[in-house]
Coordinates of C-alpha atoms in Angstrom, one line a residue:
M187 CA 85.8 48.5 56.5
E188 CA 82.3 47.2 57.1
P189 CA 82.2 43.9 58.9
P190 CA 81.0 40.9 56.9
R191 CA 77.3 40.0 57.3
L192 CA 76.0 36.5 57.8
A193 CA 73.2 35.0 55.7
P194 CA 71.1 31.9 55.8
T195 CA 72.8 29.0 54.3
M196 CA 69.9 28.1 52.1
S197 CA 69.6 31.5 50.4
S198 CA 69.3 31.3 46.6
P199 CA 71.1 33.5 44.1
T200 CA 67.9 35.4 43.7
S201 CA 67.4 36.1 47.4
P202 CA 66.1 39.6 48.1
C203 CA 68.8 39.8 50.8
E204 CA 71.6 39.2 48.3
E205 CA 72.2 42.9 47.6
V206 CA 73.1 43.5 51.2
I207 CA 75.4 40.6 51.7
K208 CA 79.1 41.5 51.4
N209 CA 82.3 39.5 51.7
L210 CA 80.4 36.2 52.3
S211 CA 80.7 32.7 51.0
L212 CA 77.3 31.2 51.0
E213 CA 77.4 27.4 51.0
A214 CA 74.3 25.2 50.3
I215 CA 75.1 22.7 53.1
Q216 CA 73.3 20.8 55.7
L217 CA 75.2 21.2 59.0
C218 CA 75.4 18.8 61.9
D219 CA 73.6 19.7 65.1
R220 CA 75.2 20.8 68.3
D221 CA 75.8 17.2 69.4
G222 CA 77.8 16.4 66.2
N223 CA 75.1 14.2 64.6
K224 CA 75.3 14.3 60.8
S225 CA 72.8 13.3 58.1
Q226 CA 73.9 10.9 55.4
D227 CA 73.9 13.8 52.9
S228 CA 75.6 16.3 55.1
G229 CA 78.7 16.7 52.9
I230 CA 80.8 17.0 56.1
A231 CA 83.9 14.9 56.5
E232 CA 84.9 12.9 59.5
M233 CA 85.6 15.0 62.5
E234 CA 89.3 16.2 62.7
E235 CA 91.0 18.2 65.3
L236 CA 90.1 21.9 64.8
P237 CA 90.1 24.4 67.6
V238 CA 86.8 24.6 69.4
P239 CA 85.5 28.2 70.1
H240 CA 85.2 29.0 73.8
N241 CA 84.6 32.0 75.9
I242 CA 82.0 33.3 73.5
K243 CA 81.3 37.1 73.8
I244 CA 78.2 38.9 72.5
S245 CA 78.4 42.7 72.1
N246 CA 77.0 45.7 70.3
I247 CA 73.5 44.2 70.4
T248 CA 70.8 46.1 68.4
C249 CA 67.2 45.0 67.5
D250 CA 68.5 43.2 64.4
S251 CA 72.2 42.6 64.8
F252 CA 75.0 41.7 67.2
K253 CA 78.8 41.2 67.3
I254 CA 80.2 37.9 68.2
S255 CA 83.8 36.9 69.2
W256 CA 85.4 34.0 70.9
D257 CA 88.8 32.5 71.9
M258 CA 90.5 29.6 70.2
D259 CA 93.6 27.5 70.8
S260 CA 96.3 28.2 68.3
K261 CA 96.6 24.6 67.2
S262 CA 95.3 24.1 63.6
K263 CA 94.0 27.7 63.7
D264 CA 95.4 28.5 60.2
R265 CA 93.3 25.6 58.7
I266 CA 90.0 27.3 59.5
T267 CA 88.2 28.6 56.4
H268 CA 84.7 29.0 57.7
Y269 CA 82.6 29.6 60.8
F270 CA 79.3 27.8 61.4
I271 CA 76.8 29.6 63.7
D272 CA 73.7 27.9 65.2
L273 CA 71.3 30.7 66.1
N274 CA 67.9 29.8 67.7
K275 CA 65.1 31.6 69.5
K276 CA 65.5 30.5 73.1
E277 CA 62.1 28.8 73.2
N278 CA 63.0 26.6 70.2
K279 CA 64.4 23.5 71.9
N280 CA 65.3 21.7 68.6
S281 CA 68.3 23.4 67.0
N282 CA 67.6 21.7 63.7
K283 CA 64.1 23.1 63.2
F284 CA 63.6 25.9 60.8
K285 CA 62.0 29.1 62.0
H286 CA 59.9 29.2 58.9
K287 CA 60.1 28.0 55.3
D288 CA 63.6 28.4 53.7
V289 CA 65.1 30.2 56.7
P290 CA 67.4 27.9 58.5
T291 CA 68.9 28.5 61.9
K292 CA 72.4 27.6 60.7
L293 CA 74.5 30.4 59.3
V294 CA 77.8 30.2 57.5
A295 CA 80.5 32.8 56.8
K296 CA 84.1 32.8 55.7
A297 CA 86.6 33.0 58.6
V298 CA 87.1 36.7 59.1
P299 CA 88.8 38.7 61.9
L300 CA 86.8 38.8 65.1
P301 CA 84.5 40.2 66.4
M302 CA 82.2 39.5 63.5
T303 CA 78.8 41.2 62.9
V304 CA 75.7 39.1 62.5
R305 CA 73.0 41.2 60.9
G306 CA 69.7 40.4 59.2
H307 CA 66.1 41.4 59.8
W308 CA 65.0 38.2 58.0
F309 CA 66.0 36.1 61.0
L310 CA 66.5 38.4 63.9
S311 CA 63.7 40.1 65.9
P312 CA 63.9 42.9 68.5
R313 CA 63.5 42.2 72.2
T314 CA 63.8 38.4 71.6
E315 CA 65.9 35.9 73.5
Y316 CA 68.3 33.7 71.4
T317 CA 70.8 31.0 71.9
V318 CA 74.0 30.8 69.9
A319 CA 76.7 28.2 69.4
V320 CA 79.8 28.3 67.1
Q321 CA 81.7 25.7 65.2
T322 CA 84.9 26.1 63.2
A323 CA 85.3 24.4 59.8
S324 CA 87.9 23.7 57.1
K325 CA 86.6 23.4 53.6
Q326 CA 88.4 20.6 51.6
V327 CA 89.2 20.5 47.9
D328 CA 86.4 18.1 47.3
G329 CA 83.8 20.4 48.9
D330 CA 83.5 18.5 52.1
Y331 CA 84.0 20.1 55.5
V332 CA 86.1 19.2 58.5
V333 CA 84.5 20.6 61.6
S334 CA 85.3 21.2 65.2
E335 CA 83.0 20.3 68.1
W336 CA 80.4 22.9 69.0
S337 CA 81.2 25.6 71.5
E338 CA 79.2 26.1 74.6
I339 CA 75.7 27.6 74.1
I340 CA 75.4 31.3 75.0
E341 CA 72.1 33.1 75.6
F342 CA 71.4 36.8 74.8
C343 CA 68.5 39.1 74.1
T344 CA 68.2 41.5 71.2
A345 CA 67.5 45.2 71.9
D346 CA 64.5 47.5 71.4
Y347 CA 64.0 49.7 68.4
S348 CA 66.5 52.6 68.4
K349 CA 65.5 56.3 67.7
V350 CA 66.5 55.6 64.0
H351 CA 64.0 52.8 63.7
L352 CA 61.3 54.8 65.5
T353 CA 61.9 57.7 63.2
Q354 CA 61.2 55.3 60.3
L355 CA 57.9 54.3 61.9
L356 CA 57.2 58.0 62.5
E357 CA 57.6 58.9 58.8
K358 CA 55.3 56.0 57.8
A359 CA 52.7 57.2 60.3
E360 CA 52.9 60.8 59.0
V361 CA 51.9 59.5 55.5
I362 CA 48.4 58.4 56.7
A363 CA 47.7 60.8 59.5
G364 CA 45.2 62.9 57.5
R365 CA 43.9 66.4 58.1
M366 CA 43.8 67.9 61.6
L367 CA 40.6 68.3 63.6
K368 CA 40.1 70.6 66.7
L369 CA 39.9 69.1 70.2
S370 CA 39.4 70.6 73.6
V371 CA 39.7 67.7 76.1
F372 CA 41.6 64.6 76.8
Y373 CA 39.6 61.7 78.3
R374 CA 40.1 58.4 80.0
N375 CA 37.5 55.6 80.2
Q376 CA 37.5 53.1 83.1
H377 CA 35.1 51.2 85.3
K378 CA 33.5 52.9 88.3
E379 CA 35.6 50.8 90.6
Y380 CA 38.8 52.3 89.2
F381 CA 37.8 55.8 90.1
D382 CA 36.5 54.7 93.5
Y383 CA 39.8 53.0 94.2
T384 CA 41.7 56.1 93.1
R385 CA 39.8 58.3 95.5
E386 CA 40.1 55.9 98.4
H387 CA 43.7 54.7 98.1
H388 CA 45.6 57.3 96.1
G389 CA 44.4 60.6 97.5
N390 CA 42.2 61.3 94.4
A391 CA 45.2 61.1 92.0
M392 CA 45.3 58.6 89.1
Q393 CA 48.8 57.0 89.2
P394 CA 51.0 56.1 86.3
S395 CA 51.4 52.4 85.6
V396 CA 53.8 50.4 83.3
K397 CA 52.7 50.3 79.7
D398 CA 51.6 46.8 78.5
N399 CA 53.1 45.0 75.5
S400 CA 50.6 46.2 72.9
G401 CA 52.0 47.6 69.6
S402 CA 55.3 47.0 67.9
H403 CA 57.4 44.2 69.4
G404 CA 60.5 46.4 69.4
S405 CA 58.9 49.4 71.1
P406 CA 61.2 50.7 73.8
I407 CA 58.2 52.0 75.9
S408 CA 56.5 48.6 76.3
G409 CA 56.9 47.1 79.8
K410 CA 59.1 50.1 80.7
L411 CA 57.5 53.5 80.5
E412 CA 55.1 54.5 83.3
G413 CA 52.2 56.7 82.4
I414 CA 48.4 57.1 82.2
F415 CA 46.6 56.4 79.0
F416 CA 44.3 59.1 77.6
S417 CA 42.4 59.5 74.3
C418 CA 41.8 62.7 72.4
N419 CA 40.1 61.6 69.2
T420 CA 36.8 63.4 68.4
E421 CA 33.8 62.5 66.3
F422 CA 33.9 64.2 62.9
N423 CA 30.3 65.4 63.0
T424 CA 30.2 66.7 66.6
G425 CA 33.8 67.7 67.4
K426 CA 33.4 65.9 70.7
P427 CA 34.7 62.6 72.2
P428 CA 32.8 59.5 71.0
Q429 CA 30.3 58.1 73.5
D430 CA 31.4 54.5 72.9
S431 CA 34.5 53.0 74.7
P432 CA 36.1 49.6 75.1
Y433 CA 37.5 50.4 78.6
G434 CA 34.6 51.1 80.8
R435 CA 31.4 53.1 81.1
Y436 CA 32.9 55.9 83.3
R437 CA 34.9 58.8 81.7
F438 CA 37.3 61.3 83.2
E439 CA 37.5 64.4 81.0
I440 CA 40.1 67.1 81.5
A441 CA 40.8 70.3 79.6
A442 CA 43.6 69.8 77.1
E443 CA 45.7 72.6 78.4
K444 CA 45.9 71.0 81.9
L445 CA 48.0 68.1 80.3
F446 CA 49.4 69.5 77.1
N447 CA 51.0 73.0 77.1
P448 CA 54.4 74.7 76.5
N449 CA 55.7 73.2 79.7
T450 CA 55.4 69.7 78.4
N451 CA 57.3 67.8 75.8
L452 CA 55.7 65.5 73.1
Y453 CA 57.3 62.3 71.9
F454 CA 56.4 59.7 69.2
G455 CA 56.2 56.2 70.7
D456 CA 54.7 53.8 68.2
F457 CA 52.7 53.1 65.1
Y458 CA 50.7 49.8 64.7
C459 CA 47.6 48.0 63.6
M460 CA 45.8 44.9 64.8
Y461 CA 44.8 43.2 61.5
T462 CA 42.4 46.0 60.9
A463 CA 42.0 48.8 58.4
Y464 CA 42.6 51.5 61.1
H465 CA 46.0 52.3 62.7
Y466 CA 47.0 53.5 66.1
V467 CA 49.7 56.1 67.0
I468 CA 51.1 56.2 70.5
L469 CA 52.3 59.6 71.7
V470 CA 53.9 60.5 75.1
I471 CA 53.3 63.8 76.9
A472 CA 55.8 64.5 79.6
P473 CA 56.2 67.6 81.9
V474 CA 59.6 69.2 81.1
G475 CA 62.3 67.7 83.3
S476 CA 60.2 65.0 84.8
P477 CA 61.4 61.4 85.1
G478 CA 59.1 60.5 82.2
D479 CA 60.7 63.3 80.1
E480 CA 64.2 62.0 80.8
F481 CA 63.2 58.5 79.9
C482 CA 61.7 59.6 76.6
K483 CA 64.6 61.9 75.6
Q484 CA 66.9 58.9 75.6
R485 CA 64.7 56.6 73.5
L486 CA 62.0 58.4 71.5
P487 CA 61.8 61.0 68.7
Q488 CA 60.7 64.3 70.0
L489 CA 58.0 66.2 68.2
N490 CA 57.5 70.0 67.9
I491 CA 54.3 70.6 69.9
K492 CA 53.2 73.4 67.4
D493 CA 54.0 71.6 64.2
N494 CA 53.6 67.9 63.8
K495 CA 51.1 65.5 62.0
F496 CA 49.4 64.1 65.0
L497 CA 48.7 66.4 68.0
T498 CA 49.4 70.1 68.2
C499 CA 49.3 72.9 70.8
D500 CA 49.5 76.4 69.4
E501 CA 48.5 79.9 70.5
E502 CA 45.9 81.9 68.7
D503 CA 44.9 85.3 70.1
G504 CA 46.4 84.5 73.5
V505 CA 44.5 81.2 73.7
L506 CA 45.9 77.7 73.4
V507 CA 44.3 75.8 70.5
Y508 CA 44.6 72.0 69.9
H509 CA 44.3 69.8 66.9
H510 CA 44.6 66.0 66.4
A511 CA 45.0 63.8 63.3
Q512 CA 41.8 62.6 61.8
D513 CA 42.9 59.3 60.1
V514 CA 44.7 57.6 63.0
I515 CA 43.6 56.6 66.5
L516 CA 45.8 58.4 69.0
E517 CA 46.7 56.8 72.3
V518 CA 48.3 59.5 74.6
I519 CA 50.4 58.5 77.6
Y520 CA 50.8 61.2 80.2
T521 CA 53.8 60.4 82.5
D522 CA 52.8 62.1 85.8
P523 CA 49.9 61.5 88.3
V524 CA 46.7 63.4 87.4
D525 CA 44.3 64.5 90.2
L526 CA 40.6 63.8 89.5
S527 CA 39.8 67.3 90.8
L528 CA 41.3 68.8 87.6
G529 CA 38.4 67.3 85.5
T530 CA 35.1 65.6 85.7
V531 CA 34.0 61.9 85.9
A532 CA 30.7 60.9 84.4
E533 CA 29.0 57.9 82.9
I534 CA 28.9 57.6 79.1
T535 CA 25.7 57.0 77.2
G536 CA 27.2 54.7 74.5
H537 CA 28.3 51.1 74.3
Q538 CA 31.3 49.4 75.7
L539 CA 33.0 48.1 72.5
M540 CA 35.5 45.5 73.7
S541 CA 36.6 44.7 70.2
L542 CA 38.4 48.1 70.1
S543 CA 40.5 47.3 73.1
T544 CA 44.3 47.5 72.6
A545 CA 45.3 45.9 75.9
N546 CA 48.4 43.7 75.0
A547 CA 47.3 43.8 71.4
K548 CA 49.7 42.1 68.9
K549 CA 50.8 44.1 65.9
D550 CA 50.1 42.7 62.4
P551 CA 53.6 41.8 61.1
S552 CA 52.5 41.6 57.5
C553 CA 51.0 45.1 57.2
K554 CA 53.0 47.2 54.7
T555 CA 51.7 50.4 56.1
C556 CA 53.0 50.2 59.7
N557 CA 56.1 47.9 59.5
I558 CA 59.6 48.8 58.8
S559 CA 62.4 46.7 57.4
V560 CA 63.9 45.4 60.6
G561 CA 62.8 42.5 62.8
R562 CA 59.2 42.6 63.8

C-alpha cells in the first residue's frame, strides 16, 4: 500500500497537485508556530496533554521526498487524529513565513502508521537543507484542534537527482538536439597563465578539478565529479571550432580520438539554460574502469557512443568518425589528466565573450524545455 502523501494546508480543491494526493485529509487551518503561539483565528483549542513526538528519524531521502518517523509516549496516543509538520528551508529563520505565494511551510495529514512519506515537488527541492518539527493533534467535533507541544527541530538535506530524474532530463534534451555535424577535435580555452602553470607545476598535464555548481540544482556531478572541461561544437559554415571564447584567449586543441574512443564510456550529466534561447548539455567521457567511470556508473545514464543524439564515435572504413548535435551547446568533461603534448596550444583570433561563460551559472527554473517535474 502506497504511503500517504502530505500536501500544503492551503491547497484548494482545484489544486494541480490534487490528483496525486491520496489518503489525506486537507484542512484549511492556520497552525501555531513552534513556540506554541496562536493567532486569534487559529481555530486551535487550548493546549491539552497529547504525546509530544521525540527521537525524530528521517530516512529514504530523495530529491523530492523523505520518510519521517518518531517515538511517542503511549498516554493519550489513541486520541491523535492528525500530524502537523513544520517544514522549512534551513536558511528561513521564521517558521511562519511562506516560501512563496499560497505554499505554506505547515503540512497536515491524518494520523497514519509510521514511517510516513512526505512527497511533493511543489515544496521540496533537491540538494537543499531543511528543518522539520512535528506536532500531534486531535480534531474535535466542533472543528477545533487540541495540539501537543512541538517536537525538537531536526535538520536534513534532500538528495541529488537520481538516474530516473536524469533520464527524464536526457529525454527532454534529445527532443531539441537537432541534426548531427562532423567534428575532429576537442578544445579547451584558458588564459596563458593556466597553461604556463600546468607546464611548470603539473609536469605538462592538465589536472581534473571539481565541477562547479552550474546547471541543474539537483545534478549529482556538481561539486563532486572531478574532470577537465572541453568543448566540441563547430561553426556551421566552416566545420571548425569558433574563434570566440568566454574562457581565455589561448586554446588547447586535441584530436577527438585521443579523448573519445571505444576505450571510453560516455554519460549524460545535465541539461539546462541560463534564461537564454540556447541550451547546454553536459556529457562526461571517462576511460573504462577509471575512478571517473566508476563514479558515473553509479549516478548517470550511460550513452551508446555510436548511437546517441549528442556526441558519437563510429568507425567508417577503418577510421573513427565523430559527430555532435547542432542545436545544443555541448560541455564535455573528461575525467583523467590530459598531457599538453597530445595536442597544441595557440592564441585564438576572436573575442573573449564573457557573456557566454557558464561558471557557476544558475539554471532558469521556469523554462519548460529543460526542467522536469521534481524540485528545481
